Amino acid sequence: MDKKMSASEIVRNFDEAIRNDDIYAVYQPQFNHSTGRMMGAEALIRWRHPSYGTQYPSDFIPVLEENDLIIDADLHIFDLVCRFQKNCIDNNLPVIPISVNMSRHDIFNKNYVDEIERIRTRYGIPVKYLRVEITETSAIGGTELVTSVMNKLHEYGYLVEMDDFGCGYSSLNILKDLPVDIIKLDMKFLSGDVGGRGGIIIGSIVQMAKWLNTPVIAEGVETREQADFMKSIGCNYIQGYYYSKPVPEKEFLEMSRQIEHEKMTRALSLIENINAGKFWDPESLETLIFSNFVGGAAIFTYKKGDINILRVNEKYLEEVGMNQSEQDIIHSNIWDTFEDESKAIYEDTIKRAISTGDEERCETWRTFVTDCCGEDKICIRSYMRVIGKAADQYLIYCMVHNITAERKNFAALYDSERRFRFASEQANMYAWEYMIDTKEMRPCFRCMRDLGLPPLVKNYPEPAIEAGIFPSDYADMYRDWHRQLEQGVKELEAIIPLTVSRTPFHVRYTTEFDENGKPFKAYGSATLVVEDD
Ligand code: C2E
Ligand code: CA
Ligand code: CA
């Protein structure tokens, strides 16, 4: 076993150890347990003693704190982390945000924050790649000082993590009082099994963090069971031996190159904030929100292909329409409204929501038959998210949007365009479609036959200009038209002399927009100008 340094050895050897980088950082990656991707890491201090071997924080940090050396140690680690990030940036390697620990003693040093900021700017590291961890116990004796330090960190743009949350003396109040960006919740406070009291406490902390829209990282996660439990209560971010021990720099670099990574998000939508169990309580806040503040929504269970609708709100009934009541919907079999193709799409979306833990969406046509309205086909866009699980049964929250009108307009447009293309054969007209995003043009048969165009013309309109279909004195104007289409102009038209014969044609464009109002396709046509006198 490694021998420990004595207090006097620690103090005596400190400066030299810093100079030689014998005091260094190891990195423990953090993962999103839902996706398996890495979303961060924490830097942890180590001391390599030439003859005693590796020394751990508990061996020397208390001595450094007593001797006012901790700030130098922390700044040194911060420097090393910046050096590491700089190397990643310079070599085009993945850059993953790294958290550094700030001792309680650093908080009392009014230069600390300016010092780390000086180091960061010296290396030119974007602030989003560095985070600062402060322990909850730093706030003992009052939150004013910690608040001012956190405000200063925020001014510079650092995210601040509350470390060891839950172990302290008044965790709940602290959350309310301090501007915390991320909470780190240590599994050791779970004391034993996830099923017992600890699980309930952790569950309620995660719940509360969600109401505050503050992401939680679970620390010290050692087993699959713990990780799954955290995920089941809505905390996906995991740090601990289950995924990885803290590793040396080189190994961490290798991991960050090989493992996919993602950004941490605080985008917890309303749904995630809702405690499924409370939906049954008519007095609960969840019921209030469900009934009043969200759009059309339903809650259903899914088990091996079976769907059971448990609740729908008023707005759901309005969206789906057909004069149905909640009881009508609950007592009917939802699958009866789907055709096979839609059913496959819908079920696939449910399965995706189960496997990703994220919101998943789909659009499906459904046929409703009611006493009052007879039969009608409607198109519904659904957003689904799993909010609970028991054995192989999932509780799913589903928001709905009736987009039938939108879809029908689309279909009508498509239909009229098709007819229009047929008509072009008879009407001395050339027609084509222009895909705005890809600059691809699809000509009608007539264009292909008379002008020798292929079925798909890329980088339109250049080939048409080159081929002399659009003469050079009109080329810039015609190019500009395509820029205008991109910017969302609805219609364009002009008389343009086409081909070498310079025959005047009436050239027209009509733009089609997608559901977000973005232009995506334009229908072009050219009709011979007939002199009617
Ligand atoms: P911490 O900030 O709570 O860091 C997490 C500690 O938990 C680390 O211990 C880490 O190795 C350990 N750990 C990680 N995953 C697991 C797990 O699955 N199970 C268990 N049982 N432990 C796990 P470490 O590296 O010994 O650090 C201990 C403490 O020393 C840290 O606790 C932190 O408070 C302090 N520390 C570490 N580095 C620094 C530093 O650079 N500056 C300052 N001021 N304090 C530091
Ligand atoms: Ca920490
Ligand atoms: Ca911790």
PDB file of N, CA and C in Angstrom, residues 30 39-41 78 97-102 113 116-117 120 126-134 149-163 179-184 213-215 217 237 263-266:
ATOM      1  N   GLN A  30     -18.615  12.252 -17.357  1.00  0.00           N
ATOM      2  CA  GLN A  30     -20.038  12.211 -16.963  1.00  0.00           C
ATOM      3  C   GLN A  30     -20.845  11.824 -18.193  1.00  0.00           C
ATOM      4  N   MET A  39     -21.244  13.922 -21.554  1.00  0.00           N
ATOM      5  CA  MET A  39     -21.638  15.320 -21.622  1.00  0.00           C
ATOM      6  C   MET A  39     -20.809  16.229 -20.723  1.00  0.00           C
ATOM      7  N   GLY A  40     -19.785  15.670 -20.083  1.00  0.00           N
ATOM      8  CA  GLY A  40     -18.951  16.510 -19.241  1.00  0.00           C
ATOM      9  C   GLY A  40     -17.943  15.666 -18.507  1.00  0.00           C
ATOM     10  N   ALA A  41     -17.162  16.334 -17.663  1.00  0.00           N
ATOM     11  CA  ALA A  41     -16.184  15.611 -16.845  1.00  0.00           C
ATOM     12  C   ALA A  41     -15.842  16.477 -15.654  1.00  0.00           C
ATOM     13  N   PHE A  78      -6.762  24.356 -12.173  1.00  0.00           N
ATOM     14  CA  PHE A  78      -7.503  25.124 -13.182  1.00  0.00           C
ATOM     15  C   PHE A  78      -6.621  25.377 -14.404  1.00  0.00           C
ATOM     16  N   PRO A  97     -16.933  19.980 -21.783  1.00  0.00           N
ATOM     17  CA  PRO A  97     -16.848  20.874 -20.616  1.00  0.00           C
ATOM     18  C   PRO A  97     -16.294  20.141 -19.394  1.00  0.00           C
ATOM     19  N   ILE A  98     -15.379  20.789 -18.697  1.00  0.00           N
ATOM     20  CA  ILE A  98     -14.782  20.164 -17.510  1.00  0.00           C
ATOM     21  C   ILE A  98     -15.058  21.035 -16.286  1.00  0.00           C
ATOM     22  N   SER A  99     -15.480  20.380 -15.208  1.00  0.00           N
ATOM     23  CA  SER A  99     -15.730  21.095 -13.959  1.00  0.00           C
ATOM     24  C   SER A  99     -14.494  21.040 -13.069  1.00  0.00           C
ATOM     25  N   VAL A 100     -14.228  22.167 -12.425  1.00  0.00           N
ATOM     26  CA  VAL A 100     -13.137  22.179 -11.444  1.00  0.00           C
ATOM     27  C   VAL A 100     -13.710  22.473 -10.069  1.00  0.00           C
ATOM     28  N   ASN A 101     -13.067  21.946  -9.048  1.00  0.00           N
ATOM     29  CA  ASN A 101     -13.541  22.134  -7.684  1.00  0.00           C
ATOM     30  C   ASN A 101     -12.989  23.416  -7.082  1.00  0.00           C
ATOM     31  N   MET A 102     -13.864  24.095  -6.366  1.00  0.00           N
ATOM     32  CA  MET A 102     -13.450  25.301  -5.670  1.00  0.00           C
ATOM     33  C   MET A 102     -13.605  25.018  -4.172  1.00  0.00           C
ATOM     34  N   VAL A 113     -11.749  34.365  -8.139  1.00  0.00           N
ATOM     35  CA  VAL A 113     -12.502  34.351  -9.400  1.00  0.00           C
ATOM     36  C   VAL A 113     -11.754  35.123 -10.487  1.00  0.00           C
ATOM     37  N   ILE A 116      -8.873  32.892 -11.808  1.00  0.00           N
ATOM     38  CA  ILE A 116      -9.204  31.845 -12.792  1.00  0.00           C
ATOM     39  C   ILE A 116      -9.577  32.484 -14.132  1.00  0.00           C
ATOM     40  N   GLU A 117     -10.240  33.647 -14.066  1.00  0.00           N
ATOM     41  CA  GLU A 117     -10.624  34.316 -15.307  1.00  0.00           C
ATOM     42  C   GLU A 117      -9.383  34.762 -16.092  1.00  0.00           C
ATOM     43  N   ARG A 120      -8.022  31.665 -17.724  1.00  0.00           N
ATOM     44  CA  ARG A 120      -8.848  31.252 -18.865  1.00  0.00           C
ATOM     45  C   ARG A 120      -8.582  32.134 -20.093  1.00  0.00           C
ATOM     46  N   PRO A 126     -12.989  29.235 -24.528  1.00  0.00           N
ATOM     47  CA  PRO A 126     -14.368  29.708 -24.334  1.00  0.00           C
ATOM     48  C   PRO A 126     -14.899  29.248 -22.976  1.00  0.00           C
ATOM     49  N   VAL A 127     -15.606  30.132 -22.314  1.00  0.00           N
ATOM     50  CA  VAL A 127     -16.013  29.876 -20.929  1.00  0.00           C
ATOM     51  C   VAL A 127     -16.960  28.668 -20.821  1.00  0.00           C
ATOM     52  N   LYS A 128     -17.637  28.336 -21.934  1.00  0.00           N
ATOM     53  CA  LYS A 128     -18.583  27.212 -21.873  1.00  0.00           C
ATOM     54  C   LYS A 128     -17.874  25.883 -21.645  1.00  0.00           C
ATOM     55  N   TYR A 129     -16.568  25.835 -21.830  1.00  0.00           N
ATOM     56  CA  TYR A 129     -15.845  24.578 -21.627  1.00  0.00           C
ATOM     57  C   TYR A 129     -15.340  24.405 -20.192  1.00  0.00           C
ATOM     58  N   LEU A 130     -15.674  25.360 -19.318  1.00  0.00           N
ATOM     59  CA  LEU A 130     -15.214  25.261 -17.930  1.00  0.00           C
ATOM     60  C   LEU A 130     -16.392  25.489 -16.993  1.00  0.00           C
ATOM     61  N   ARG A 131     -16.464  24.707 -15.943  1.00  0.00           N
ATOM     62  CA  ARG A 131     -17.507  24.914 -14.945  1.00  0.00           C
ATOM     63  C   ARG A 131     -16.861  24.904 -13.574  1.00  0.00           C
ATOM     64  N   VAL A 132     -17.544  25.509 -12.623  1.00  0.00           N
ATOM     65  CA  VAL A 132     -16.979  25.590 -11.283  1.00  0.00           C
ATOM     66  C   VAL A 132     -17.901  24.887 -10.297  1.00  0.00           C
ATOM     67  N   GLU A 133     -17.317  24.028  -9.458  1.00  0.00           N
ATOM     68  CA  GLU A 133     -18.097  23.332  -8.432  1.00  0.00           C
ATOM     69  C   GLU A 133     -17.855  23.964  -7.074  1.00  0.00           C
ATOM     70  N   ILE A 134     -18.938  24.270  -6.399  1.00  0.00           N
ATOM     71  CA  ILE A 134     -18.853  24.789  -5.039  1.00  0.00           C
ATOM     72  C   ILE A 134     -19.619  23.820  -4.159  1.00  0.00           C
ATOM     73  N   VAL A 149     -19.895  35.476  -4.806  1.00  0.00           N
ATOM     74  CA  VAL A 149     -18.909  34.754  -5.629  1.00  0.00           C
ATOM     75  C   VAL A 149     -19.590  34.152  -6.860  1.00  0.00           C
ATOM     76  N   MET A 150     -20.770  33.570  -6.634  1.00  0.00           N
ATOM     77  CA  MET A 150     -21.486  32.965  -7.759  1.00  0.00           C
ATOM     78  C   MET A 150     -21.899  34.021  -8.779  1.00  0.00           C
ATOM     79  N   ASN A 151     -22.328  35.171  -8.296  1.00  0.00           N
ATOM     80  CA  ASN A 151     -22.702  36.241  -9.227  1.00  0.00           C
ATOM     81  C   ASN A 151     -21.523  36.657 -10.083  1.00  0.00           C
ATOM     82  N   LYS A 152     -20.368  36.731  -9.445  1.00  0.00           N
ATOM     83  CA  LYS A 152     -19.166  37.129 -10.179  1.00  0.00           C
ATOM     84  C   LYS A 152     -18.829  36.069 -11.238  1.00  0.00           C
ATOM     85  N   LEU A 153     -18.933  34.811 -10.844  1.00  0.00           N
ATOM     86  CA  LEU A 153     -18.682  33.733 -11.816  1.00  0.00           C
ATOM     87  C   LEU A 153     -19.664  33.831 -12.983  1.00  0.00           C
ATOM     88  N   HIS A 154     -20.904  34.127 -12.643  1.00  0.00           N
ATOM     89  CA  HIS A 154     -21.915  34.270 -13.702  1.00  0.00           C
ATOM     90  C   HIS A 154     -21.606  35.440 -14.630  1.00  0.00           C
ATOM     91  N   GLU A 155     -21.113  36.531 -14.032  1.00  0.00           N
ATOM     92  CA  GLU A 155     -20.773  37.682 -14.879  1.00  0.00           C
ATOM     93  C   GLU A 155     -19.747  37.297 -15.933  1.00  0.00           C
ATOM     94  N   TYR A 156     -18.820  36.462 -15.555  1.00  0.00           N
ATOM     95  CA  TYR A 156     -17.813  36.009 -16.523  1.00  0.00           C
ATOM     96  C   TYR A 156     -18.352  34.897 -17.429  1.00  0.00           C
ATOM     97  N   GLY A 157     -19.518  34.356 -17.073  1.00  0.00           N
ATOM     98  CA  GLY A 157     -20.139  33.353 -17.944  1.00  0.00           C
ATOM     99  C   GLY A 157     -19.979  31.907 -17.500  1.00  0.00           C
ATOM    100  N   TYR A 158     -19.415  31.671 -16.308  1.00  0.00           N
ATOM    101  CA  TYR A 158     -19.248  30.288 -15.851  1.00  0.00           C
ATOM    102  C   TYR A 158     -20.555  29.703 -15.343  1.00  0.00           C
ATOM    103  N   LEU A 159     -20.783  28.443 -15.616  1.00  0.00           N
ATOM    104  CA  LEU A 159     -21.878  27.738 -14.968  1.00  0.00           C
ATOM    105  C   LEU A 159     -21.376  27.263 -13.606  1.00  0.00           C
ATOM    106  N   VAL A 160     -22.233  27.357 -12.601  1.00  0.00           N
ATOM    107  CA  VAL A 160     -21.827  26.972 -11.253  1.00  0.00           C
ATOM    108  C   VAL A 160     -22.608  25.738 -10.799  1.00  0.00           C
ATOM    109  N   GLU A 161     -21.861  24.752 -10.327  1.00  0.00           N
ATOM    110  CA  GLU A 161     -22.489  23.517  -9.862  1.00  0.00           C
ATOM    111  C   GLU A 161     -22.470  23.474  -8.339  1.00  0.00           C
ATOM    112  N   MET A 162     -23.575  23.020  -7.771  1.00  0.00           N
ATOM    113  CA  MET A 162     -23.624  22.841  -6.328  1.00  0.00           C
ATOM    114  C   MET A 162     -23.247  21.398  -6.025  1.00  0.00           C
ATOM    115  N   ASP A 163     -22.035  21.249  -5.438  1.00  0.00           N
ATOM    116  CA  ASP A 163     -21.465  19.926  -5.205  1.00  0.00           C
ATOM    117  C   ASP A 163     -22.010  19.328  -3.908  1.00  0.00           C
ATOM    118  N   PRO A 179     -28.054  31.133  -6.713  1.00  0.00           N
ATOM    119  CA  PRO A 179     -28.267  31.000  -8.168  1.00  0.00           C
ATOM    120  C   PRO A 179     -27.489  29.816  -8.749  1.00  0.00           C
ATOM    121  N   VAL A 180     -27.950  28.616  -8.423  1.00  0.00           N
ATOM    122  CA  VAL A 180     -27.248  27.402  -8.841  1.00  0.00           C
ATOM    123  C   VAL A 180     -27.645  27.014 -10.258  1.00  0.00           C
ATOM    124  N   ASP A 181     -26.669  26.640 -11.091  1.00  0.00           N
ATOM    125  CA  ASP A 181     -26.986  26.228 -12.464  1.00  0.00           C
ATOM    126  C   ASP A 181     -27.197  24.721 -12.575  1.00  0.00           C
ATOM    127  N   ILE A 182     -26.400  23.966 -11.814  1.00  0.00           N
ATOM    128  CA  ILE A 182     -26.455  22.513 -11.904  1.00  0.00           C
ATOM    129  C   ILE A 182     -26.306  21.947 -10.487  1.00  0.00           C
ATOM    130  N   ILE A 183     -27.075  20.908 -10.196  1.00  0.00           N
ATOM    131  CA  ILE A 183     -26.959  20.280  -8.880  1.00  0.00           C
ATOM    132  C   ILE A 183     -26.230  18.959  -9.010  1.00  0.00           C
ATOM    133  N   LYS A 184     -25.278  18.700  -8.113  1.00  0.00           N
ATOM    134  CA  LYS A 184     -24.643  17.386  -8.072  1.00  0.00           C
ATOM    135  C   LYS A 184     -25.108  16.672  -6.808  1.00  0.00           C
ATOM    136  N   ASN A 213     -36.171  23.942 -12.692  1.00  0.00           N
ATOM    137  CA  ASN A 213     -35.534  23.848 -13.999  1.00  0.00           C
ATOM    138  C   ASN A 213     -34.009  23.749 -13.912  1.00  0.00           C
ATOM    139  N   THR A 214     -33.530  23.095 -12.871  1.00  0.00           N
ATOM    140  CA  THR A 214     -32.091  22.967 -12.670  1.00  0.00           C
ATOM    141  C   THR A 214     -31.671  21.523 -12.936  1.00  0.00           C
ATOM    142  N   PRO A 215     -30.765  21.292 -13.886  1.00  0.00           N
ATOM    143  CA  PRO A 215     -30.351  19.914 -14.156  1.00  0.00           C
ATOM    144  C   PRO A 215     -29.594  19.294 -12.985  1.00  0.00           C
ATOM    145  N   ILE A 217     -26.879  16.214 -11.764  1.00  0.00           N
ATOM    146  CA  ILE A 217     -25.930  15.148 -12.097  1.00  0.00           C
ATOM    147  C   ILE A 217     -25.852  14.237 -10.880  1.00  0.00           C
ATOM    148  N   TYR A 237     -28.230  12.332 -15.993  1.00  0.00           N
ATOM    149  CA  TYR A 237     -26.790  12.603 -15.988  1.00  0.00           C
ATOM    150  C   TYR A 237     -26.105  11.875 -14.832  1.00  0.00           C
ATOM    151  N   LYS A 263     -24.318  17.909 -25.695  1.00  0.00           N
ATOM    152  CA  LYS A 263     -24.380  19.039 -24.775  1.00  0.00           C
ATOM    153  C   LYS A 263     -25.367  18.737 -23.668  1.00  0.00           C
ATOM    154  N   MET A 264     -25.049  19.249 -22.506  1.00  0.00           N
ATOM    155  CA  MET A 264     -25.979  19.114 -21.406  1.00  0.00           C
ATOM    156  C   MET A 264     -27.109  20.108 -21.642  1.00  0.00           C
ATOM    157  N   THR A 265     -28.337  19.706 -21.334  1.00  0.00           N
ATOM    158  CA  THR A 265     -29.413  20.668 -21.548  1.00  0.00           C
ATOM    159  C   THR A 265     -30.175  20.894 -20.257  1.00  0.00           C
ATOM    160  N   ARG A 266     -30.728  22.087 -20.176  1.00  0.00           N
ATOM    161  CA  ARG A 266     -31.628  22.318 -19.069  1.00  0.00           C
ATOM    162  C   ARG A 266     -33.046  22.406 -19.613  1.00  0.00           C
TER     163      ARG A 266
END
